[in-house]
Coordinates of C-alpha atoms in Angstrom, one line a residue:
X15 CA 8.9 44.4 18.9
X16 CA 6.9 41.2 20.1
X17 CA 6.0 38.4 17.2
X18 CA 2.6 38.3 15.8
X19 CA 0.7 35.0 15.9
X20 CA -0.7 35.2 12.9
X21 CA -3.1 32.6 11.5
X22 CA -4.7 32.4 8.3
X23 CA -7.9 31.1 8.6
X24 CA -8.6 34.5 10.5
X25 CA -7.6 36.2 7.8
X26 CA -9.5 34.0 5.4
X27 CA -12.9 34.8 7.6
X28 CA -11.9 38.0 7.2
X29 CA -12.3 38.2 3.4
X30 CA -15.4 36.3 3.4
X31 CA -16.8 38.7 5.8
X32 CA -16.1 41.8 3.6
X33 CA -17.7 39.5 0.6
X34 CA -21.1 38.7 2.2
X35 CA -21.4 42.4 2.9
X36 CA -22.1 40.9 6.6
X37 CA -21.6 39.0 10.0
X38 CA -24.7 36.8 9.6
X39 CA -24.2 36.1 5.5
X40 CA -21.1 35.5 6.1
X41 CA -21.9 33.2 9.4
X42 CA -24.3 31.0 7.3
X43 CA -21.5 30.4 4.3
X44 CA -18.9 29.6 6.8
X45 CA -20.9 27.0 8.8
X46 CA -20.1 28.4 12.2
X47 CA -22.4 30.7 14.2
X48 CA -22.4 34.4 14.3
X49 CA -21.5 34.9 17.3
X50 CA -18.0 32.9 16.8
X51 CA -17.2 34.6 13.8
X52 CA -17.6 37.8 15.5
X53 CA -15.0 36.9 18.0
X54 CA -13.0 35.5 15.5
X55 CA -12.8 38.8 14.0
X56 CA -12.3 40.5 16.9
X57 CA -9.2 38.7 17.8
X58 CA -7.7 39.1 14.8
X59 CA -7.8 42.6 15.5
X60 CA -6.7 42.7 18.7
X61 CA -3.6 40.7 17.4
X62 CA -3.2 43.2 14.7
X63 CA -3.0 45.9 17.0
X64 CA -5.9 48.1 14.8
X65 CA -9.3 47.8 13.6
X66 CA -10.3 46.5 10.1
X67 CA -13.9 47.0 10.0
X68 CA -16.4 49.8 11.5
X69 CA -19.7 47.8 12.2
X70 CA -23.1 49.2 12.4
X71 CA -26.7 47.5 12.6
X72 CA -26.7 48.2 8.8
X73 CA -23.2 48.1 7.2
X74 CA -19.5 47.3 7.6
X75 CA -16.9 49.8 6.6
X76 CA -13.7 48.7 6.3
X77 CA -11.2 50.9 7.7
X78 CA -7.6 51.7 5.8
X79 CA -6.0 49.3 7.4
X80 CA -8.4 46.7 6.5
X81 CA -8.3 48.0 2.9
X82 CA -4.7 46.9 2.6
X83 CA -4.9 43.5 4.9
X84 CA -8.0 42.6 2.6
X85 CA -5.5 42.5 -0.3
X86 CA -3.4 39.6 1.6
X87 CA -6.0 38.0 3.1
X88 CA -7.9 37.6 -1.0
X89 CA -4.6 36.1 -1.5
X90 CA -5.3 33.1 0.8
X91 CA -8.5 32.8 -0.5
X92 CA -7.3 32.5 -4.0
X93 CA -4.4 30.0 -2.6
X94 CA -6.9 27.9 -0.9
X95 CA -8.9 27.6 -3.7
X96 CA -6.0 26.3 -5.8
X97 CA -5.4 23.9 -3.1
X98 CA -8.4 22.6 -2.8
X99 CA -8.9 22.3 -6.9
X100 CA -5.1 20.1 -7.2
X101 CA -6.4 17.8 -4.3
X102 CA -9.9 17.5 -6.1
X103 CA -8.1 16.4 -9.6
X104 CA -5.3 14.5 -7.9
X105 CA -8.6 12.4 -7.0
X106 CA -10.6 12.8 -9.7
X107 CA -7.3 11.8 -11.7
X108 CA -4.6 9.9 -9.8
X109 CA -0.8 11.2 -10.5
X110 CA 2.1 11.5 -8.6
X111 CA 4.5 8.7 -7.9
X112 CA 3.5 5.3 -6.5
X113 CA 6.4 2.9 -5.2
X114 CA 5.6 -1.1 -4.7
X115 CA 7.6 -3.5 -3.6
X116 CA 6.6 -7.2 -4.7
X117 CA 8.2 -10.8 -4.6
X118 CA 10.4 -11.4 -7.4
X119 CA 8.6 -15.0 -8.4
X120 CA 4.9 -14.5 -8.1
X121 CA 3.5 -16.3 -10.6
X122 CA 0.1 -16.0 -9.1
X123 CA 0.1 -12.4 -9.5
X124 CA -0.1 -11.6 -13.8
X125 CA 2.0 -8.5 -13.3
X126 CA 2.8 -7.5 -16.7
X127 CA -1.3 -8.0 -17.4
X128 CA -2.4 -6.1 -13.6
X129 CA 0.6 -3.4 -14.9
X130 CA -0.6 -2.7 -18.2
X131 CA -4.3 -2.8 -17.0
X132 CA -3.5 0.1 -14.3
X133 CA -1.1 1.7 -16.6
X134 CA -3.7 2.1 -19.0
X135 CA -6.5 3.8 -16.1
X136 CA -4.2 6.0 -14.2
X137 CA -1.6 7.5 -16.9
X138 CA -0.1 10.2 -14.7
X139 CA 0.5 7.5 -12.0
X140 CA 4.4 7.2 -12.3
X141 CA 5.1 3.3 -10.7
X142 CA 8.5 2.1 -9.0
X143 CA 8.7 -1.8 -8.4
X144 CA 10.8 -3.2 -5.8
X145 CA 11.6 -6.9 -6.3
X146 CA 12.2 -8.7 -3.1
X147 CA 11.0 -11.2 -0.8
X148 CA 12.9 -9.1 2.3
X149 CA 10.6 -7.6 4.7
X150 CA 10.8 -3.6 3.9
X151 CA 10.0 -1.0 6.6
X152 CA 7.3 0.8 4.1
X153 CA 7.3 4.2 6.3
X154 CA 11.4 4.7 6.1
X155 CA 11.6 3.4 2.6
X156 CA 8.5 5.5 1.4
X157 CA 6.7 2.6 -0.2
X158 CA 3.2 3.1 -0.7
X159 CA 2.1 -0.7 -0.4
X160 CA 4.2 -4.1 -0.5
X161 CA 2.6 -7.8 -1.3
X162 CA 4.1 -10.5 0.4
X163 CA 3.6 -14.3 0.8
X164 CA 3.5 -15.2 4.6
X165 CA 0.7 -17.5 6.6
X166 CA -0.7 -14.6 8.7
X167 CA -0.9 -10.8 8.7
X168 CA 1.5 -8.7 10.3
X169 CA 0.7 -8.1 13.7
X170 CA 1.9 -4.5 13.3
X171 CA -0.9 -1.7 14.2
X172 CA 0.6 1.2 12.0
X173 CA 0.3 -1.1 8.8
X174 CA -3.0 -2.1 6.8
X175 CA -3.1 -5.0 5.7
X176 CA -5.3 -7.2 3.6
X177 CA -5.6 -11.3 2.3
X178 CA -5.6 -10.9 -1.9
X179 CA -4.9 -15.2 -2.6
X180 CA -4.5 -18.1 -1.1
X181 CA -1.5 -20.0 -2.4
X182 CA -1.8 -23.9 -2.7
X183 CA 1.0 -25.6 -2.7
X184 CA 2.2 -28.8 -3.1
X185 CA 5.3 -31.2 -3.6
X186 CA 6.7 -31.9 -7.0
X187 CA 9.7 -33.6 -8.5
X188 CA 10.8 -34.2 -12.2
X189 CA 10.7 -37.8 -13.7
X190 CA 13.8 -38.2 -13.7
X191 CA 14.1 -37.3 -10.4
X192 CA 11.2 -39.9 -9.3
X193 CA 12.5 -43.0 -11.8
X194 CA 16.2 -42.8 -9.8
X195 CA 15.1 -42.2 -6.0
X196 CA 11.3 -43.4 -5.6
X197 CA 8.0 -41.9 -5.3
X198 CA 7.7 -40.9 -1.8
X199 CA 4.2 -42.3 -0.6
X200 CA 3.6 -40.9 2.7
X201 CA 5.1 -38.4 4.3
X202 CA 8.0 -41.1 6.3
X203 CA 9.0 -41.4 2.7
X204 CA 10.5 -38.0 2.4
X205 CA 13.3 -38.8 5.1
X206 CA 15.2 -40.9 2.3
X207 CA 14.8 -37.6 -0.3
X208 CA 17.0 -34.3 -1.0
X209 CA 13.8 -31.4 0.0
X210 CA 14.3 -28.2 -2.0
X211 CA 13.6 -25.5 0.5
X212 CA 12.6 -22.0 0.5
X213 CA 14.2 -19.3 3.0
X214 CA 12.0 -16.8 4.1
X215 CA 12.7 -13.2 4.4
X216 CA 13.5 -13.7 8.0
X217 CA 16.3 -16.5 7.5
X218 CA 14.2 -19.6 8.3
X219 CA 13.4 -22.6 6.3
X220 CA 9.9 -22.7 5.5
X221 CA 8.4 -25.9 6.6
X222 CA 6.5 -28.2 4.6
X223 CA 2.9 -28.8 5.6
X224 CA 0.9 -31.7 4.2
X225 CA -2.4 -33.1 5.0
X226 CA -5.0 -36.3 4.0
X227 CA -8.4 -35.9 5.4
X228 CA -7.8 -35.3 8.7
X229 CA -4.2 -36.3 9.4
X230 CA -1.8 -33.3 9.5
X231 CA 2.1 -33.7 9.0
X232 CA 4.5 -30.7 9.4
X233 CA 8.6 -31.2 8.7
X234 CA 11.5 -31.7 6.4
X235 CA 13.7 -33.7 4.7
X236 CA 17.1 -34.4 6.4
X237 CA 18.8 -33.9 3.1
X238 CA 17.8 -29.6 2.0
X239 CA 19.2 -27.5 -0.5
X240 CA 17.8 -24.4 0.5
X241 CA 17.3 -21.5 -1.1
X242 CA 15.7 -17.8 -1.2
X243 CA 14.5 -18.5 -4.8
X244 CA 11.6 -19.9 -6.1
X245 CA 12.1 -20.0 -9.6
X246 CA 15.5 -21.3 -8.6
X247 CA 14.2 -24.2 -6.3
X248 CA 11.8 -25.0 -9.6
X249 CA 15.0 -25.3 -12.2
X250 CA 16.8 -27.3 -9.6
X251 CA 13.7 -29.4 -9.0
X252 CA 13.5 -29.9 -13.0
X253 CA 16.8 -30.6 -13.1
X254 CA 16.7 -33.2 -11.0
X255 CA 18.4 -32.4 -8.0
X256 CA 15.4 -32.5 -5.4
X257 CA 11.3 -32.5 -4.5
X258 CA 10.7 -28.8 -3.9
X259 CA 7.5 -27.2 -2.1
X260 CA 5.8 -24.5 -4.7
X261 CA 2.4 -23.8 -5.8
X262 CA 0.2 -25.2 -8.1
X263 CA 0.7 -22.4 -10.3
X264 CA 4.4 -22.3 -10.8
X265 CA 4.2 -26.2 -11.0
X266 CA 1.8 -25.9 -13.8
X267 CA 4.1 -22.8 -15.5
X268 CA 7.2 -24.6 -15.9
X269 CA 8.9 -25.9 -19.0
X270 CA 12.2 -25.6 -20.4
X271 CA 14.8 -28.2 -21.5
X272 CA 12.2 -30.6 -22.0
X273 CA 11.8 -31.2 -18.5
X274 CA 8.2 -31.0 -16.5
X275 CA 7.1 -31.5 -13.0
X276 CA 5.1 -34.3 -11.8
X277 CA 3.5 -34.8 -8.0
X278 CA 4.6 -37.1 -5.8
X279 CA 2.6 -39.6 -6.7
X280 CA 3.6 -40.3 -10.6
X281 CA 1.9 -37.0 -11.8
X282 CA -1.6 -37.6 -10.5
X283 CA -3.2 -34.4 -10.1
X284 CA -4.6 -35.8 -6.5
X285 CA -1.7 -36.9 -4.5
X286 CA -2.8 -39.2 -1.1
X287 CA -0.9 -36.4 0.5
X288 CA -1.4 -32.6 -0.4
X289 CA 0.5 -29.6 0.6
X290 CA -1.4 -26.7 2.8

């Protein structure tokens, strides 16, 4: 016995058919013209291998066989319909799981106030949070959406990607720090320095960029003590050991062992040279 291809739309138009009472009701409620419903139809039957309907000018009769496919084909309907009403309140009402993966030190970022805030609007949202600074294939791992620090967008075509901050940086060093080596003045200065240095999620040293009006300066230190940690680099900066390359932000977050940060230039909050 050869295998039926069976599809269920067909069967679907089928039901609606026998509810409108007719080809042209029916037609109209559908959104496709008579004439293509008809063949529809006709198809269907000629797959079945009987009829399901007697048509006349005035009425459809449906046929024994169509009495008993009209039971299976109600049953679509009814599935559809239950379909369609879980995708509805899935958007009317977000749920389901939702996987991120973040940086672990991103200070700009309030996550514990942004988590609570979308905790609190989508309850049925189940979140997972991934911590790292690696770069995470977001199709194989099933992540819905990573954030990530980098000076471009990816130049990948099957990702979507958008700019939420811009992160402005500069160089700090503790007191202690400044009162043993120097303040560093220009950026020639920092060849006599230790430079705390982030690695990014590729394996390179992240370069430090500074600029004054319209002079640019891009390098390193010959001394680094690199690192894939911010908040590491920070407490080894505070303790001391280095001038390290963060944000404004984490500059201005840090205390602890009654150490602070101050710029480059003895703590003035504009430094001749400013990071980019």
């Amino acid at each position: 016995m050869s295998a039926i291809a069976l599809y269920a739309n067909d069967l679907i138009l089928f039901a609606h058919v026998v509810d409108a009472g007719s080809f042209t009701r029916a037609a109209e409620l559908a959104g496709l013209p008579k004439s293509t419903l008809s063949r529809r139809i006709s198809d269907l039957e000629n797959i079945l291998g009987e009829r399901l309907m007697q048509r006349s000018t005035r009425r459809l009769a449906l046929t024994e066989f169509g009495e008993s496919m009209l039971e299976y084909a109600r049953r679509l309907v009814d599935d559809t319909e239950a379909a369609k009403a879980l995708a509805l309140h899935r958007q009317l009402r977000p749920q389901g799981l939702l996987r991120v993966s973040l940086p672990p030190e991103f200070n700009e970022l309030n996550l514990v106030k942004v988590i609570s805030r979308f905790s609190g609007e989508y309850p049925d949202v189940r979140l997972e949070l991934d911590l790292s600074s690696r770069r995470v294939d977001l199709i194989t791992e099933r992540f819905d959406l990573a954030v990530r620090v980098a000076t471009q967008l990816p130049d990948d075509s099957a990702l979507v990607a958008r700019h939420i901050i811009t992160l402005r940086n500069g160089l700090y060093a503790s007191p202690g720090y400044l009162a043993q080596r120097g303040t560093p003045m220009a950026p020639a200065d920092l060849q006599g320095h230790t430079g705390l240095v982030l690695v990014t999620s590729g394996g390179e040293q992240q370069a430090w960029r500074l600029s004054s009006g319209s002079a640019r300066w891009e390098g390193l230190p010959l001394h680094l003590l690199c690192a894939n940690s911010i908040g590491l680099q920070q407490a080894l900066a505070a303790n001391g050991l280095g001038i390290v390359g963060i944000s404004a932000t984490f500059a201005r977050g840090w205390s602890g062992k009654g150490n602070c940060y101050a710029s480059c230039r003895n703590g003035s909050c504009r430094p001749r040279w400013s990071g980019a």
